[in-house]
PDB file of C-alpha atoms in Angstrom:
ATOM      1  CA  VAL F   1      87.826  81.274  99.829  1.00  0.00           C
ATOM      2  CA  GLN F   2      90.071  82.298 102.671  1.00  0.00           C
ATOM      3  CA  LEU F   3      92.714  84.968 102.950  1.00  0.00           C
ATOM      4  CA  GLN F   4      95.735  84.819 105.163  1.00  0.00           C
ATOM      5  CA  ALA F   5      97.903  87.838 105.838  1.00  0.00           C
ATOM      6  CA  SER F   6     101.374  87.265 107.209  1.00  0.00           C
ATOM      7  CA  GLY F   7     104.790  88.832 107.465  1.00  0.00           C
ATOM      8  CA  GLY F   8     104.213  91.330 110.238  1.00  0.00           C
ATOM      9  CA  GLY F   9     106.591  91.895 113.085  1.00  0.00           C
ATOM     10  CA  LEU F  10     108.626  94.391 115.048  1.00  0.00           C
ATOM     11  CA  VAL F  11     110.952  96.651 113.105  1.00  0.00           C
ATOM     12  CA  GLN F  12     112.860  99.824 113.817  1.00  0.00           C
ATOM     13  CA  ALA F  13     111.933 103.082 112.162  1.00  0.00           C
ATOM     14  CA  GLY F  14     113.452 103.224 108.703  1.00  0.00           C
ATOM     15  CA  GLY F  15     113.249  99.481 108.281  1.00  0.00           C
ATOM     16  CA  SER F  16     111.265  97.377 105.840  1.00  0.00           C
ATOM     17  CA  LEU F  17     108.762  94.571 105.932  1.00  0.00           C
ATOM     18  CA  ARG F  18     106.974  92.610 103.249  1.00  0.00           C
ATOM     19  CA  LEU F  19     103.488  91.410 104.008  1.00  0.00           C
ATOM     20  CA  SER F  20     101.870  88.553 102.156  1.00  0.00           C
ATOM     21  CA  CYS F  21      98.196  88.003 101.448  1.00  0.00           C
ATOM     22  CA  LYS F  22      97.480  84.506 100.224  1.00  0.00           C
ATOM     23  CA  ALA F  23      94.118  83.381  98.901  1.00  0.00           C
ATOM     24  CA  SER F  24      93.185  79.762  99.218  1.00  0.00           C
ATOM     25  CA  GLY F  25      90.135  77.833  98.189  1.00  0.00           C
ATOM     26  CA  SER F  26      88.564  76.319  95.117  1.00  0.00           C
ATOM     27  CA  SER F  27      90.329  78.292  92.362  1.00  0.00           C
ATOM     28  CA  PRO F  28      88.718  81.682  92.877  1.00  0.00           C
ATOM     29  CA  SER F  29      88.987  84.347  90.228  1.00  0.00           C
ATOM     30  CA  ILE F  30      90.416  87.236  92.221  1.00  0.00           C
ATOM     31  CA  LYS F  31      89.339  90.616  90.872  1.00  0.00           C
ATOM     32  CA  ALA F  32      90.825  92.963  93.434  1.00  0.00           C
ATOM     33  CA  VAL F  33      92.879  92.871  96.598  1.00  0.00           C
ATOM     34  CA  THR F  34      92.974  95.671  99.118  1.00  0.00           C
ATOM     35  CA  TRP F  35      95.304  96.177 102.048  1.00  0.00           C
ATOM     36  CA  TYR F  36      93.872  97.907 105.132  1.00  0.00           C
ATOM     37  CA  ARG F  37      95.267  98.814 108.484  1.00  0.00           C
ATOM     38  CA  ARG F  38      93.820  99.746 111.840  1.00  0.00           C
ATOM     39  CA  ALA F  39      95.898 101.473 114.446  1.00  0.00           C
ATOM     40  CA  PRO F  40      94.788 101.561 118.090  1.00  0.00           C
ATOM     41  CA  GLY F  41      92.109 104.182 118.581  1.00  0.00           C
ATOM     42  CA  LYS F  42      91.908 105.004 114.874  1.00  0.00           C
ATOM     43  CA  GLU F  43      89.554 104.230 112.043  1.00  0.00           C
ATOM     44  CA  ARG F  44      90.386 101.568 109.517  1.00  0.00           C
ATOM     45  CA  GLU F  45      92.451 102.978 106.670  1.00  0.00           C
ATOM     46  CA  VAL F  46      92.877 101.725 103.123  1.00  0.00           C
ATOM     47  CA  VAL F  47      96.594 101.461 102.447  1.00  0.00           C
ATOM     48  CA  ALA F  48      96.868 100.015  98.954  1.00  0.00           C
ATOM     49  CA  GLY F  49      94.991  98.057  96.351  1.00  0.00           C
ATOM     50  CA  VAL F  50      95.496  96.170  93.137  1.00  0.00           C
ATOM     51  CA  ILE F  51      92.967  95.045  90.557  1.00  0.00           C
ATOM     52  CA  GLU F  52      93.050  92.250  88.005  1.00  0.00           C
ATOM     53  CA  SER F  53      94.271  94.530  85.217  1.00  0.00           C
ATOM     54  CA  GLY F  54      97.358  95.349  87.253  1.00  0.00           C
ATOM     55  CA  ALA F  55      96.390  98.879  88.175  1.00  0.00           C
ATOM     56  CA  THR F  56      97.396  99.802  91.693  1.00  0.00           C
ATOM     57  CA  ASN F  57      96.463 102.514  94.121  1.00  0.00           C
ATOM     58  CA  ILE F  58      98.493 103.661  97.112  1.00  0.00           C
ATOM     59  CA  ALA F  59      97.210 105.863  99.926  1.00  0.00           C
ATOM     60  CA  ASP F  60      98.777 109.300 100.142  1.00  0.00           C
ATOM     61  CA  SER F  61      99.921 108.564 103.687  1.00  0.00           C
ATOM     62  CA  VAL F  62     102.264 105.830 102.476  1.00  0.00           C
ATOM     63  CA  LYS F  63     102.930 106.835  98.880  1.00  0.00           C
ATOM     64  CA  GLY F  64     106.578 106.588  97.971  1.00  0.00           C
ATOM     65  CA  ARG F  65     107.203 104.101 100.779  1.00  0.00           C
ATOM     66  CA  PHE F  66     104.728 101.274 100.178  1.00  0.00           C
ATOM     67  CA  SER F  67     104.048  99.308  97.030  1.00  0.00           C
ATOM     68  CA  VAL F  68     101.691  96.480  96.184  1.00  0.00           C
ATOM     69  CA  SER F  69     102.371  93.626  93.823  1.00  0.00           C
ATOM     70  CA  LEU F  70     100.197  91.896  91.303  1.00  0.00           C
ATOM     71  CA  MET F  71      98.755  88.574  92.314  1.00  0.00           C
ATOM     72  CA  ASN F  72     101.138  85.818  91.381  1.00  0.00           C
ATOM     73  CA  ALA F  73     100.437  82.290  90.241  1.00  0.00           C
ATOM     74  CA  ASP F  74     100.285  81.200  93.859  1.00  0.00           C
ATOM     75  CA  ASN F  75      97.381  83.592  94.527  1.00  0.00           C
ATOM     76  CA  THR F  76      99.552  85.793  96.711  1.00  0.00           C
ATOM     77  CA  VAL F  77      99.741  89.588  96.790  1.00  0.00           C
ATOM     78  CA  TYR F  78     102.573  91.364  98.570  1.00  0.00           C
ATOM     79  CA  LEU F  79     102.668  94.702 100.331  1.00  0.00           C
ATOM     80  CA  GLN F  80     106.231  95.999 100.391  1.00  0.00           C
ATOM     81  CA  MET F  81     106.723  98.550 103.140  1.00  0.00           C
ATOM     82  CA  ASN F  82     109.916 100.588 103.188  1.00  0.00           C
ATOM     83  CA  ASN F  83     111.130 103.418 105.392  1.00  0.00           C
ATOM     84  CA  LEU F  84     108.640 102.454 108.063  1.00  0.00           C
ATOM     85  CA  LYS F  85     107.597 105.026 110.628  1.00  0.00           C
ATOM     86  CA  PRO F  86     106.155 104.595 114.118  1.00  0.00           C
ATOM     87  CA  GLU F  87     102.815 105.869 112.807  1.00  0.00           C
ATOM     88  CA  ASP F  88     102.667 102.833 110.521  1.00  0.00           C
ATOM     89  CA  THR F  89     102.141 100.670 113.587  1.00  0.00           C
ATOM     90  CA  ALA F  90      98.837  98.871 113.112  1.00  0.00           C
ATOM     91  CA  VAL F  91      97.171  95.588 112.381  1.00  0.00           C
ATOM     92  CA  TYR F  92      97.276  95.071 108.630  1.00  0.00           C
ATOM     93  CA  TYR F  93      94.513  93.156 106.844  1.00  0.00           C
ATOM     94  CA  CYS F  94      93.870  92.161 103.287  1.00  0.00           C
ATOM     95  CA  GLY F  95      90.540  91.818 101.586  1.00  0.00           C
ATOM     96  CA  ALA F  96      89.590  90.478  98.201  1.00  0.00           C
ATOM     97  CA  VAL F  97      86.752  90.610  95.716  1.00  0.00           C
ATOM     98  CA  TYR F  98      86.345  87.414  93.722  1.00  0.00           C
ATOM     99  CA  HIS F  99      83.973  85.091  91.927  1.00  0.00           C
ATOM    100  CA  MET F 100      83.893  81.343  91.502  1.00  0.00           C
ATOM    101  CA  GLY F 101      83.353  81.285  87.766  1.00  0.00           C
ATOM    102  CA  ASP F 102      79.734  82.367  88.029  1.00  0.00           C
ATOM    103  CA  LEU F 103      80.488  86.119  87.845  1.00  0.00           C
ATOM    104  CA  VAL F 104      78.745  86.641  91.175  1.00  0.00           C
ATOM    105  CA  LEU F 105      81.098  88.866  93.080  1.00  0.00           C
ATOM    106  CA  LYS F 106      81.840  88.096  96.682  1.00  0.00           C
ATOM    107  CA  SER F 107      84.175  89.652  99.189  1.00  0.00           C
ATOM    108  CA  VAL F 108      86.333  88.185 101.914  1.00  0.00           C
ATOM    109  CA  ARG F 109      88.712  89.593 104.477  1.00  0.00           C
ATOM    110  CA  GLY F 110      91.472  87.741 106.224  1.00  0.00           C
ATOM    111  CA  GLN F 111      92.809  87.943 109.729  1.00  0.00           C
ATOM    112  CA  GLY F 112      95.368  90.624 110.258  1.00  0.00           C
ATOM    113  CA  THR F 113      99.053  90.675 110.950  1.00  0.00           C
ATOM    114  CA  GLN F 114     100.556  93.041 113.503  1.00  0.00           C
ATOM    115  CA  VAL F 115     103.175  95.546 112.399  1.00  0.00           C
ATOM    116  CA  THR F 116     104.999  97.442 115.123  1.00  0.00           C
ATOM    117  CA  VAL F 117     107.528 100.132 114.299  1.00  0.00           C
ATOM    118  CA  SER F 118     109.748 101.328 117.109  1.00  0.00           C
ATOM    119  CA  SER F 119     111.302 104.780 117.149  1.00  0.00           C
TER     120      SER F 119
END
């Protein structure tokens, strides 16, 4: 199973971006997807997550501005980011917990996508 995050770019403060996290492989059963970010010189931060039931969790630092979608039929989860601020500048990653039908949980993390917010 591989994850690919995309959709990053350069945006002005107040703008929006939608990031995509697509899982590919041999029909994994995705149980949870988490979005992370790492800004230069800072620790990795959990931004948002969604589990199979549809429950979502958004970090306080982005609550009210970011939202996360359920996984669609194309095994893609979206992170909608509105009213972006310069402090949102970071590399954004997605990670997933899954199994291949054997109920043995595994985790995977994809390569990140750069988000840069200019003031």
